[in-house]
Amino acid sequence: MPYRRLPNTDSARVRALKAALSISMRVNRFDLAFSYSLYQRIETFLPHYELAIRNHRQALSQQSSKSKEYNEKLRKARLYVSHFIQVLNFCIIRGEMKPEVREFYGIRKNSKATPSLLKDSKVIEWGEKLVKGEQERTRMGGNPIYSPSIALVRVNCENFKQAFNYQKTLQNNTHRFSEKVAEFREDADKLILDLWNQVEKKFGSLSDEEKREKCSEYGVVYVWRKGEREKLEQVKMAEKASLSLPFTDASENS
């Protein structure tokens, strides 16, 4: 026999609750298969639940739409930070600067490797170190590094820093709305469970098939297990075939 399956997505939950409100538009409230107090609870709850879902989806959409711009600014900032450090190392290799200048930028004197920039926050951190270090080194009489200049490093890192902070705000909004939906989801499940239990109880005296048909009008969802429907159809066809066989009087054969 098919089993009742409670909704497991927000869209399915909303459909289940709307089905209950929809049938109340066609049936007198005294004839509903569930209590009027439950109807009032659903009517009050549903708009708030739908609003929370919309807010969450909008937050996700906004975060997604900004991701391409964010990734491009990250790519450029990482590129300028990496290239500046490479050029610094080239200057040291050519003998134009001493290894000690690396310490202005927070790099060990004998380190020739480019610091890891895999984490987004590290790009911002090293960008700020390079800007501060270049300003300090040139203030003490050192020649500026070009291609890229520290001005380009600063501009691209600042652009990315703004995008980084904005993306964090979007992520926080999405997380906050997600938690709000989760709270509503728990209440929705309780309402639907109460609703479907009341509806099934109302039609409990009917045959299984009639009960499912009536309950389905209230949004109750029934799911057939694999192969069950086919077996039922085969049984019905067999019964129908047996009823259609011609009646044979045993006395005719005697």
Coordinates of N, CA and C in Angstrom, one line a residue:
M1 N 0.8 -1.2 0.0 CA 0.0 0.0 0.0 C 0.9 1.2 0.0
P2 N 0.4 2.3 -0.6 CA 1.2 3.6 -0.6 C 1.3 4.1 0.8
Y3 N 2.4 4.8 1.0 CA 2.6 5.4 2.3 C 2.5 7.0 2.2
R4 N 2.2 7.6 3.3 CA 2.2 9.0 3.4 C 3.6 9.6 3.5
R5 N 3.9 10.6 2.7 CA 5.2 11.2 2.7 C 5.1 12.7 3.0
L6 N 5.7 13.1 4.1 CA 5.7 14.5 4.5 C 6.6 15.2 3.6
P7 N 6.4 16.5 3.4 CA 7.3 17.3 2.5 C 8.6 17.5 3.1
N8 N 9.7 17.5 2.2 CA 11.0 17.6 2.7 C 11.8 18.8 2.0
T9 N 11.0 19.7 1.3 CA 11.6 20.9 0.8 C 10.7 22.1 1.2
D10 N 11.2 23.2 1.1 CA 10.4 24.4 1.4 C 9.3 24.6 0.5
S11 N 9.5 24.4 -0.8 CA 8.5 24.5 -1.8 C 7.3 23.5 -1.5
A12 N 7.7 22.3 -1.2 CA 6.7 21.3 -0.9 C 5.9 21.6 0.4
R13 N 6.6 22.2 1.4 CA 5.9 22.6 2.6 C 4.9 23.7 2.3
V14 N 5.3 24.7 1.5 CA 4.4 25.8 1.2 C 3.2 25.2 0.4
R15 N 3.4 24.3 -0.5 CA 2.3 23.7 -1.3 C 1.3 23.0 -0.4
A16 N 1.8 22.3 0.6 CA 1.0 21.5 1.5 C 0.1 22.5 2.4
L17 N 0.7 23.6 2.8 CA 0.0 24.6 3.6 C -1.0 25.3 2.8
K18 N -0.6 25.7 1.6 CA -1.5 26.4 0.7 C -2.7 25.5 0.3
A19 N -2.5 24.2 0.1 CA -3.6 23.3 -0.2 C -4.7 23.3 0.8
A20 N -4.3 23.4 2.1 CA -5.2 23.5 3.2 C -6.0 24.7 3.1
L21 N -5.4 25.9 2.9 CA -6.0 27.1 2.8 C -6.9 27.2 1.5
S22 N -6.5 26.6 0.5 CA -7.2 26.6 -0.8 C -8.6 25.9 -0.7
I23 N -8.6 24.7 0.0 CA -9.8 24.0 0.1 C -10.8 24.7 1.0
S24 N -10.3 25.5 1.9 CA -11.1 26.2 2.8 C -11.9 27.3 2.1
M25 N -11.5 27.6 0.9 CA -12.2 28.6 0.1 C -13.5 28.0 -0.6
R26 N -13.5 26.6 -0.6 CA -14.6 25.9 -1.3 C -15.5 25.2 -0.3
V27 N -15.0 25.0 0.9 CA -15.7 24.2 1.9 C -16.0 25.1 3.1
N28 N -17.2 25.0 3.6 CA -17.6 25.7 4.8 C -16.7 25.3 5.9
R29 N -16.3 26.3 6.7 CA -15.3 26.0 7.8 C -15.8 25.0 8.8
F30 N -17.1 24.9 8.9 CA -17.6 23.9 9.8 C -17.5 22.4 9.2
D31 N -17.3 22.4 7.9 CA -17.2 21.1 7.2 C -15.8 20.7 6.9
L32 N -14.8 21.5 7.3 CA -13.4 21.2 7.0 C -13.0 19.9 7.8
A33 N -12.0 19.2 7.2 CA -11.5 18.0 7.8 C -10.5 18.3 8.9
F34 N -10.3 19.5 9.2 CA -9.3 19.9 10.2 C -9.9 21.1 11.0
S35 N -9.4 21.3 12.2 CA -10.0 22.3 13.0 C -9.8 23.7 12.5
Y36 N -10.8 24.6 12.8 CA -10.7 26.0 12.4 C -9.5 26.7 13.1
S37 N -9.2 26.3 14.3 CA -8.1 26.9 15.0 C -6.8 26.6 14.3
L38 N -6.7 25.4 13.7 CA -5.5 25.1 12.9 C -5.5 25.9 11.7
Y39 N -6.6 26.1 11.1 CA -6.7 26.9 9.9 C -6.2 28.3 10.1
Q40 N -6.6 28.9 11.3 CA -6.1 30.2 11.6 C -4.6 30.3 11.8
R41 N -4.1 29.2 12.5 CA -2.6 29.2 12.7 C -1.9 29.1 11.4
I42 N -2.4 28.3 10.4 CA -1.7 28.2 9.1 C -1.8 29.5 8.4
E43 N -3.0 30.2 8.4 CA -3.2 31.4 7.7 C -2.3 32.5 8.2
T44 N -2.0 32.5 9.5 CA -1.1 33.5 10.1 C 0.4 33.2 9.8
F45 N 0.7 31.9 9.9 CA 2.1 31.5 9.7 C 2.6 31.6 8.3
L46 N 1.8 31.2 7.3 CA 2.3 31.0 5.9 C 2.9 32.3 5.3
P47 N 2.3 33.5 5.5 CA 3.0 34.7 4.9 C 4.4 34.9 5.4
H48 N 4.6 34.7 6.7 CA 5.9 34.9 7.3 C 6.9 33.9 6.8
Y49 N 6.5 32.7 6.6 CA 7.3 31.6 6.1 C 7.7 31.9 4.7
E50 N 6.8 32.3 3.9 CA 7.1 32.6 2.5 C 8.0 33.8 2.4
L51 N 7.9 34.8 3.2 CA 8.7 36.0 3.2 C 10.2 35.6 3.6
A52 N 10.3 34.7 4.6 CA 11.7 34.2 4.9 C 12.3 33.5 3.8
I53 N 11.6 32.7 3.1 CA 12.1 31.9 1.9 C 12.5 32.9 0.8
R54 N 11.7 33.9 0.5 CA 12.1 34.9 -0.5 C 13.3 35.6 -0.1
N55 N 13.4 36.0 1.1 CA 14.6 36.8 1.6 C 15.9 35.9 1.4
H56 N 15.8 34.7 1.8 CA 16.9 33.8 1.7 C 17.3 33.6 0.2
R57 N 16.4 33.4 -0.7 CA 16.7 33.2 -2.1 C 17.2 34.4 -2.7
Q58 N 16.7 35.6 -2.3 CA 17.3 36.8 -2.8 C 18.7 37.0 -2.4
A59 N 19.0 36.7 -1.1 CA 20.3 36.8 -0.6 C 21.3 35.9 -1.3
L60 N 20.9 34.7 -1.6 CA 21.7 33.7 -2.3 C 21.9 34.2 -3.7
S61 N 20.9 34.8 -4.4 CA 21.0 35.3 -5.7 C 22.0 36.5 -5.8
Q62 N 21.9 37.3 -4.8 CA 22.7 38.5 -4.8 C 24.2 38.1 -4.6
Q63 N 24.4 37.1 -3.7 CA 25.7 36.6 -3.4 C 26.3 36.0 -4.7
S64 N 25.5 35.2 -5.4 CA 26.0 34.5 -6.6 C 26.3 35.5 -7.7
S65 N 25.4 36.6 -7.9 CA 25.6 37.5 -8.9 C 26.9 38.4 -8.7
K66 N 27.3 38.5 -7.5 CA 28.6 39.3 -7.2 C 29.8 38.4 -7.2
S67 N 29.7 37.1 -7.3 CA 30.8 36.2 -7.2 C 31.8 36.4 -8.4
K68 N 31.3 36.6 -9.6 CA 32.1 36.8 -10.8 C 33.0 38.0 -10.6
E69 N 32.4 39.1 -10.2 CA 33.1 40.4 -10.0 C 34.1 40.2 -8.9
Y70 N 33.7 39.5 -7.8 CA 34.6 39.3 -6.7 C 35.8 38.5 -7.1
N71 N 35.6 37.4 -7.9 CA 36.7 36.5 -8.3 C 37.7 37.3 -9.2
E72 N 37.2 38.2 -10.0 CA 38.1 38.9 -10.9 C 38.9 39.9 -10.1
K73 N 38.4 40.5 -9.1 CA 39.2 41.5 -8.3 C 40.2 40.7 -7.4
L74 N 39.8 39.5 -7.0 CA 40.7 38.6 -6.3 C 41.9 38.2 -7.2
R75 N 41.6 37.9 -8.4 CA 42.6 37.4 -9.4 C 43.6 38.5 -9.6
K76 N 43.2 39.8 -9.8 CA 44.0 40.9 -10.1 C 44.9 41.3 -8.9
A77 N 44.3 41.3 -7.7 CA 45.0 41.6 -6.5 C 46.1 40.6 -6.2
R78 N 45.8 39.3 -6.4 CA 46.7 38.3 -6.2 C 47.9 38.4 -7.2
L79 N 47.5 38.7 -8.4 CA 48.5 38.9 -9.5 C 49.5 40.0 -9.1
Y80 N 49.0 41.1 -8.7 CA 49.9 42.3 -8.5 C 50.7 42.1 -7.2
V81 N 50.2 41.4 -6.2 CA 51.0 41.1 -5.0 C 52.1 40.2 -5.4
S82 N 51.8 39.1 -6.1 CA 52.7 38.1 -6.5 C 53.8 38.7 -7.4
H83 N 53.4 39.5 -8.3 CA 54.4 40.1 -9.3 C 55.3 41.1 -8.6
F84 N 54.8 41.8 -7.6 CA 55.6 42.8 -6.9 C 56.7 42.1 -6.2
I85 N 56.4 41.0 -5.5 CA 57.3 40.2 -4.7 C 58.4 39.6 -5.7
Q86 N 57.9 39.1 -6.8 CA 58.8 38.5 -7.8 C 59.8 39.6 -8.3
V87 N 59.3 40.8 -8.6 CA 60.2 41.9 -9.1 C 61.2 42.2 -8.0
L88 N 60.7 42.3 -6.7 CA 61.6 42.5 -5.6 C 62.8 41.5 -5.6
N89 N 62.4 40.3 -5.7 CA 63.5 39.2 -5.7 C 64.4 39.3 -6.9
F90 N 63.9 39.7 -8.1 CA 64.7 39.9 -9.3 C 65.7 41.0 -9.0
C91 N 65.3 42.1 -8.4 CA 66.2 43.2 -8.1 C 67.3 42.8 -7.1
I92 N 67.0 41.9 -6.2 CA 68.0 41.4 -5.3 C 68.9 40.5 -6.0
I93 N 68.4 39.6 -6.9 CA 69.2 38.7 -7.7 C 70.2 39.5 -8.6
R94 N 69.7 40.6 -9.1 CA 70.6 41.4 -10.0 C 71.6 42.3 -9.2
G95 N 71.5 42.3 -7.9 CA 72.4 43.1 -7.1 C 72.0 44.5 -7.0
E96 N 70.8 44.9 -7.4 CA 70.3 46.2 -7.3 C 69.9 46.6 -5.9
M97 N 69.5 45.5 -5.1 CA 69.1 45.7 -3.7 C 69.7 44.6 -2.9
K98 N 69.9 44.9 -1.6 CA 70.4 43.9 -0.7 C 69.3 43.0 -0.2
P99 N 69.6 41.7 0.1 CA 68.6 40.8 0.7 C 67.9 41.4 1.9
E100 N 68.6 42.2 2.6 CA 68.0 42.8 3.9 C 66.7 43.6 3.6
V101 N 66.5 44.1 2.4 CA 65.3 44.9 2.1 C 64.0 44.1 2.2
R102 N 64.1 42.8 2.1 CA 62.9 42.0 2.2 C 62.2 42.2 3.6
E103 N 63.0 42.5 4.6 CA 62.5 42.6 5.9 C 61.5 43.8 6.1
F104 N 61.7 44.8 5.2 CA 60.7 45.9 5.1 C 59.3 45.4 4.9
Y105 N 59.2 44.4 4.1 CA 57.9 43.8 3.7 C 57.4 42.7 4.5
G106 N 58.1 42.4 5.6 CA 57.7 41.3 6.5 C 58.2 39.9 5.9
I107 N 59.2 39.9 5.1 CA 59.7 38.7 4.5 C 61.1 38.4 5.1
R108 N 61.4 37.2 5.4 CA 62.7 36.8 5.9 C 63.8 37.2 4.9
K109 N 64.9 37.6 5.4 CA 66.0 38.2 4.6 C 66.4 37.2 3.5
N110 N 66.5 35.9 3.8 CA 67.0 35.0 2.8 C 65.9 34.2 2.1
S111 N 64.7 34.5 2.3 CA 63.6 33.8 1.7 C 63.4 34.3 0.3
K112 N 63.4 33.4 -0.7 CA 63.3 33.7 -2.1 C 61.9 33.3 -2.6
A113 N 61.1 32.7 -1.8 CA 59.8 32.1 -2.2 C 58.7 33.2 -2.0
T114 N 57.7 33.1 -2.9 CA 56.6 34.0 -2.8 C 55.6 33.5 -1.7
P115 N 55.2 34.3 -0.7 CA 54.3 33.8 0.3 C 53.0 33.2 -0.3
S116 N 52.4 32.3 0.5 CA 51.2 31.6 0.0 C 50.1 32.7 0.0
L117 N 49.4 32.7 -1.2 CA 48.3 33.6 -1.4 C 47.0 32.9 -1.7
L118 N 46.9 31.6 -1.2 CA 45.8 30.8 -1.5 C 44.5 31.3 -0.8
K119 N 44.7 31.7 0.5 CA 43.6 32.3 1.2 C 43.3 33.7 0.8
D120 N 42.1 34.1 0.6 CA 41.7 35.4 0.2 C 42.2 36.5 1.2
S121 N 42.1 36.1 2.5 CA 42.5 37.1 3.5 C 44.0 37.3 3.4
K122 N 44.8 36.3 3.0 CA 46.2 36.5 2.9 C 46.6 37.5 1.8
V123 N 45.8 37.6 0.7 CA 46.1 38.6 -0.3 C 46.0 40.0 0.2
I124 N 45.0 40.2 1.0 CA 44.8 41.5 1.7 C 45.9 41.8 2.6
E125 N 46.3 40.8 3.4 CA 47.4 40.9 4.4 C 48.7 41.3 3.8
W126 N 49.1 40.5 2.7 CA 50.3 40.8 2.1 C 50.3 42.1 1.2
G127 N 49.2 42.5 0.7 CA 49.0 43.7 0.0 C 49.4 44.9 1.0
E128 N 48.8 44.8 2.2 CA 49.1 45.9 3.1 C 50.5 45.9 3.6
K129 N 51.1 44.7 3.7 CA 52.5 44.6 4.1 C 53.4 45.3 3.0
L130 N 53.1 45.0 1.7 CA 53.9 45.5 0.7 C 53.8 47.0 0.6
V131 N 52.6 47.6 0.7 CA 52.4 49.0 0.7 C 53.2 49.7 1.8
K132 N 53.0 49.2 3.0 CA 53.7 49.7 4.2 C 55.2 49.6 4.0
G133 N 55.7 48.4 3.5 CA 57.1 48.2 3.4 C 57.7 49.1 2.3
E134 N 57.0 49.3 1.2 CA 57.6 50.1 0.1 C 57.7 51.6 0.5
Q135 N 56.7 52.0 1.3 CA 56.7 53.4 1.7 C 57.8 53.6 2.7
E136 N 58.1 52.7 3.6 CA 59.1 52.8 4.6 C 60.5 52.7 3.9
R137 N 60.6 51.8 2.9 CA 61.9 51.7 2.2 C 62.3 52.9 1.4
T138 N 61.3 53.4 0.7 CA 61.6 54.6 -0.2 C 61.8 55.9 0.7
R139 N 61.1 55.9 1.9 CA 61.3 57.0 2.8 C 62.8 57.1 3.3
M140 N 63.4 55.9 3.3 CA 64.8 55.9 3.8 C 65.8 56.0 2.6
G141 N 65.3 56.4 1.5 CA 66.2 56.7 0.3 C 66.2 55.6 -0.7
G142 N 65.5 54.5 -0.6 CA 65.5 53.5 -1.6 C 64.7 53.9 -2.9
N143 N 65.1 53.4 -4.0 CA 64.4 53.7 -5.3 C 63.1 52.8 -5.4
P144 N 62.1 53.5 -5.9 CA 60.8 52.7 -6.0 C 60.9 51.6 -6.9
I145 N 60.1 50.6 -6.7 CA 60.0 49.4 -7.6 C 58.9 49.7 -8.6
Y146 N 59.2 49.4 -9.8 CA 58.2 49.6 -10.9 C 57.8 48.3 -11.6
S147 N 56.7 48.3 -12.3 CA 56.3 47.2 -13.1 C 56.1 45.9 -12.3
P148 N 55.2 45.8 -11.3 CA 54.2 46.9 -11.0 C 54.7 47.9 -10.0
S149 N 54.1 49.1 -10.1 CA 54.4 50.1 -9.0 C 53.6 49.8 -7.8
I150 N 54.0 50.3 -6.7 CA 53.2 50.0 -5.4 C 51.9 50.7 -5.5
A151 N 51.7 51.7 -6.3 CA 50.4 52.4 -6.5 C 49.4 51.5 -7.1
L152 N 49.8 50.7 -8.1 CA 48.9 49.7 -8.7 C 48.6 48.6 -7.8
V153 N 49.6 48.2 -7.0 CA 49.3 47.1 -6.0 C 48.3 47.6 -5.0
R154 N 48.5 48.8 -4.5 CA 47.6 49.4 -3.5 C 46.1 49.5 -4.1
V155 N 46.0 50.0 -5.3 CA 44.7 50.2 -5.9 C 43.9 48.9 -6.0
N156 N 44.6 47.9 -6.6 CA 44.0 46.6 -6.8 C 43.7 45.8 -5.5
C157 N 44.6 46.0 -4.5 CA 44.3 45.4 -3.2 C 43.2 46.1 -2.5
E158 N 43.1 47.4 -2.6 CA 42.0 48.1 -2.0 C 40.6 47.8 -2.7
N159 N 40.7 47.6 -4.0 CA 39.4 47.2 -4.7 C 39.0 45.8 -4.2
F160 N 40.0 44.9 -4.1 CA 39.6 43.6 -3.6 C 39.2 43.6 -2.1
K161 N 39.8 44.4 -1.3 CA 39.4 44.5 0.1 C 37.9 44.9 0.2
Q162 N 37.5 45.9 -0.6 CA 36.1 46.4 -0.5 C 35.2 45.2 -1.0
A163 N 35.6 44.5 -2.0 CA 34.8 43.4 -2.5 C 34.7 42.3 -1.5
F164 N 35.9 42.1 -0.8 CA 36.0 41.0 0.2 C 35.0 41.3 1.4
N165 N 35.0 42.6 1.9 CA 34.1 43.0 3.0 C 32.7 42.9 2.6
Y166 N 32.4 43.3 1.3 CA 31.0 43.3 0.9 C 30.5 41.8 0.7
Q167 N 31.4 41.0 0.2 CA 31.1 39.6 0.1 C 30.8 38.9 1.5
K168 N 31.6 39.4 2.4 CA 31.3 38.9 3.8 C 30.0 39.3 4.3
T169 N 29.6 40.5 4.0 CA 28.3 41.0 4.4 C 27.2 40.2 3.7
L170 N 27.3 39.9 2.4 CA 26.4 39.1 1.7 C 26.3 37.7 2.3
Q171 N 27.4 37.1 2.6 CA 27.5 35.8 3.2 C 26.8 35.7 4.6
N172 N 27.0 36.8 5.4 CA 26.3 36.9 6.7 C 24.8 37.0 6.5
N173 N 24.4 37.8 5.5 CA 23.0 38.0 5.3 C 22.3 36.6 4.9
T174 N 23.0 35.9 4.0 CA 22.5 34.6 3.5 C 22.4 33.6 4.7
H175 N 23.5 33.6 5.6 CA 23.5 32.7 6.7 C 22.3 33.1 7.7
R176 N 22.1 34.4 7.9 CA 21.1 34.8 8.8 C 19.7 34.4 8.3
F177 N 19.5 34.7 7.0 CA 18.2 34.3 6.4 C 18.0 32.8 6.4
S178 N 19.1 32.1 6.2 CA 19.0 30.6 6.2 C 18.6 30.1 7.6
E179 N 19.1 30.7 8.6 CA 18.8 30.2 10.0 C 17.3 30.6 10.2
K180 N 16.8 31.7 9.7 CA 15.4 32.1 9.9 C 14.5 31.1 9.2
V181 N 14.8 30.7 8.0 CA 14.0 29.8 7.3 C 14.0 28.4 8.0
A182 N 15.2 28.0 8.6 CA 15.2 26.8 9.4 C 14.3 26.8 10.6
E183 N 14.2 28.0 11.2 CA 13.3 28.1 12.3 C 11.8 27.9 11.9
F184 N 11.5 28.6 10.8 CA 10.1 28.5 10.2 C 9.8 27.1 9.7
R185 N 10.9 26.4 9.2 CA 10.7 25.1 8.6 C 10.3 24.1 9.7
E186 N 10.8 24.2 10.9 CA 10.5 23.4 12.0 C 9.0 23.6 12.4
D187 N 8.5 24.8 12.4 CA 7.1 25.1 12.7 C 6.2 24.6 11.6
A188 N 6.7 24.7 10.4 CA 5.9 24.3 9.2 C 5.7 22.8 9.3
D189 N 6.7 22.0 9.7 CA 6.6 20.6 9.8 C 5.6 20.2 10.9
K190 N 5.6 20.9 12.0 CA 4.6 20.6 13.0 C 3.2 20.9 12.6
L191 N 3.0 22.0 11.9 CA 1.6 22.3 11.4 C 1.1 21.3 10.4
I192 N 2.0 20.9 9.4 CA 1.6 19.9 8.4 C 1.3 18.6 9.0
L193 N 2.1 18.2 10.0 CA 1.9 16.9 10.6 C 0.5 16.9 11.4
D194 N 0.3 18.0 12.1 CA -1.0 18.1 12.7 C -2.2 18.1 11.7
L195 N -2.0 18.9 10.7 CA -3.0 19.0 9.6 C -3.3 17.6 9.0
W196 N -2.3 16.9 8.6 CA -2.5 15.6 7.9 C -3.1 14.6 8.8
N197 N -2.7 14.6 10.1 CA -3.2 13.7 11.1 C -4.7 13.9 11.3
Q198 N -5.1 15.2 11.4 CA -6.5 15.5 11.5 C -7.3 15.1 10.3
V199 N -6.8 15.3 9.1 CA -7.5 15.0 7.9 C -7.6 13.5 7.8
E200 N -6.6 12.7 8.0 CA -6.7 11.3 7.9 C -7.6 10.7 8.9
K201 N -7.7 11.3 10.1 CA -8.6 10.8 11.1 C -10.0 11.1 10.7
K202 N -10.3 12.2 10.1 CA -11.6 12.6 9.6 C -12.2 11.6 8.6
F203 N -11.3 11.1 7.7 CA -11.7 10.1 6.7 C -11.3 8.7 7.0
G204 N -11.0 8.4 8.3 CA -10.6 7.1 8.7 C -11.5 6.0 8.5
S205 N -12.8 6.3 8.4 CA -13.8 5.2 8.3 C -14.0 4.8 6.8
L206 N -13.5 5.5 5.9 CA -13.6 5.2 4.5 C -12.7 4.1 4.1
S207 N -12.9 3.5 2.9 CA -12.0 2.5 2.4 C -10.6 3.2 2.1
D208 N -9.6 2.4 2.0 CA -8.3 2.9 1.8 C -8.2 3.8 0.6
E209 N -8.8 3.4 -0.5 CA -8.7 4.1 -1.8 C -9.5 5.4 -1.6
E210 N -10.7 5.4 -1.0 CA -11.6 6.6 -0.9 C -10.9 7.6 0.1
K211 N -10.3 7.0 1.1 CA -9.6 7.8 2.1 C -8.4 8.6 1.5
R212 N -7.6 7.9 0.7 CA -6.5 8.6 0.0 C -7.0 9.7 -0.9
E213 N -8.1 9.4 -1.6 CA -8.6 10.4 -2.6 C -9.1 11.6 -1.8
K214 N -9.8 11.4 -0.7 CA -10.3 12.6 0.0 C -9.1 13.4 0.7
C215 N -8.2 12.6 1.2 CA -7.1 13.3 1.9 C -6.2 14.0 0.9
S216 N -6.1 13.5 -0.3 CA -5.3 14.1 -1.3 C -5.8 15.5 -1.7
E217 N -7.1 15.7 -1.6 CA -7.7 17.0 -1.8 C -7.2 18.0 -0.8
Y218 N -6.8 17.6 0.3 CA -6.3 18.5 1.4 C -4.8 18.6 1.3
G219 N -4.2 18.0 0.2 CA -2.7 18.2 0.0 C -1.9 17.1 0.6
V220 N -2.6 16.0 1.2 CA -1.8 14.9 1.7 C -1.2 14.1 0.6
V221 N 0.1 13.8 0.7 CA 0.8 13.2 -0.4 C 1.0 11.7 -0.1
Y222 N 0.7 10.8 -1.0 CA 0.9 9.4 -0.9 C 1.8 8.9 -2.0
V223 N 2.7 8.1 -1.6 CA 3.7 7.6 -2.5 C 3.7 6.0 -2.6
W224 N 3.6 5.5 -3.8 CA 3.6 4.1 -4.0 C 5.1 3.6 -3.9
R225 N 5.2 2.5 -3.3 CA 6.5 1.8 -3.3 C 6.7 1.2 -4.7
K226 N 8.0 0.9 -5.0 CA 8.3 0.4 -6.3 C 7.6 -0.9 -6.6
G227 N 6.9 -0.9 -7.7 CA 6.2 -2.1 -8.1 C 4.8 -2.3 -7.5
E228 N 4.5 -1.6 -6.5 CA 3.2 -1.8 -5.8 C 2.0 -1.4 -6.8
R229 N 2.1 -0.3 -7.4 CA 1.0 0.1 -8.3 C 0.8 -0.9 -9.4
E230 N 1.9 -1.4 -10.0 CA 1.8 -2.4 -11.1 C 1.1 -3.7 -10.6
K231 N 1.4 -4.1 -9.4 CA 0.8 -5.3 -8.8 C -0.7 -5.1 -8.6
L232 N -1.0 -3.9 -8.1 CA -2.4 -3.7 -7.8 C -3.2 -3.7 -9.1
E233 N -2.6 -3.1 -10.2 CA -3.3 -3.1 -11.5 C -3.5 -4.5 -12.0
Q234 N -2.5 -5.3 -11.8 CA -2.6 -6.7 -12.3 C -3.7 -7.4 -11.6
V235 N -3.8 -7.2 -10.2 CA -4.9 -7.8 -9.5 C -6.2 -7.4 -9.9
K236 N -6.4 -6.1 -10.2 CA -7.7 -5.6 -10.7 C -8.0 -6.1 -12.0
M237 N -7.0 -6.2 -12.9 CA -7.3 -6.8 -14.2 C -7.7 -8.3 -14.1
A238 N -7.1 -9.0 -13.2 CA -7.4 -10.4 -13.1 C -8.8 -10.6 -12.5
E239 N -9.2 -9.7 -11.6 CA -10.5 -9.8 -11.0 C -11.6 -9.4 -12.1
K240 N -11.3 -8.4 -12.9 CA -12.2 -8.0 -13.9 C -12.3 -9.1 -15.0
A241 N -11.2 -9.8 -15.3 CA -11.3 -10.9 -16.3 C -12.1 -12.0 -15.8
S242 N -12.0 -12.4 -14.5 CA -12.7 -13.5 -13.9 C -14.2 -13.2 -13.9
L243 N -14.6 -11.9 -13.6 CA -16.0 -11.5 -13.6 C -16.6 -11.6 -15.0
S244 N -15.8 -11.4 -16.0 CA -16.3 -11.3 -17.4 C -16.4 -12.7 -18.0
L245 N -15.9 -13.8 -17.3 CA -16.1 -15.2 -17.9 C -17.5 -15.6 -17.9
P246 N -18.0 -16.3 -19.0 CA -19.4 -16.8 -19.1 C -19.7 -17.8 -18.0
F247 N -20.9 -17.7 -17.4 CA -21.3 -18.7 -16.4 C -21.7 -20.0 -17.0
T248 N -21.1 -21.1 -16.4 CA -21.4 -22.4 -17.0 C -22.2 -23.2 -15.9
D249 N -23.4 -23.7 -16.4 CA -24.2 -24.5 -15.5 C -23.7 -26.0 -15.4
A250 N -23.4 -26.4 -14.3 CA -22.8 -27.8 -14.1 C -23.8 -28.8 -14.6
S251 N -25.1 -28.6 -14.6 CA -26.1 -29.6 -15.1 C -26.0 -29.9 -16.5
E252 N -25.5 -28.9 -17.3 CA -25.4 -29.0 -18.7 C -24.4 -30.0 -19.1
N253 N -23.4 -30.2 -18.3 CA -22.3 -31.1 -18.6 C -22.6 -32.5 -18.1
S254 N -23.7 -32.7 -17.4 CA -24.0 -34.0 -16.8 C -24.8 -34.9 -17.8

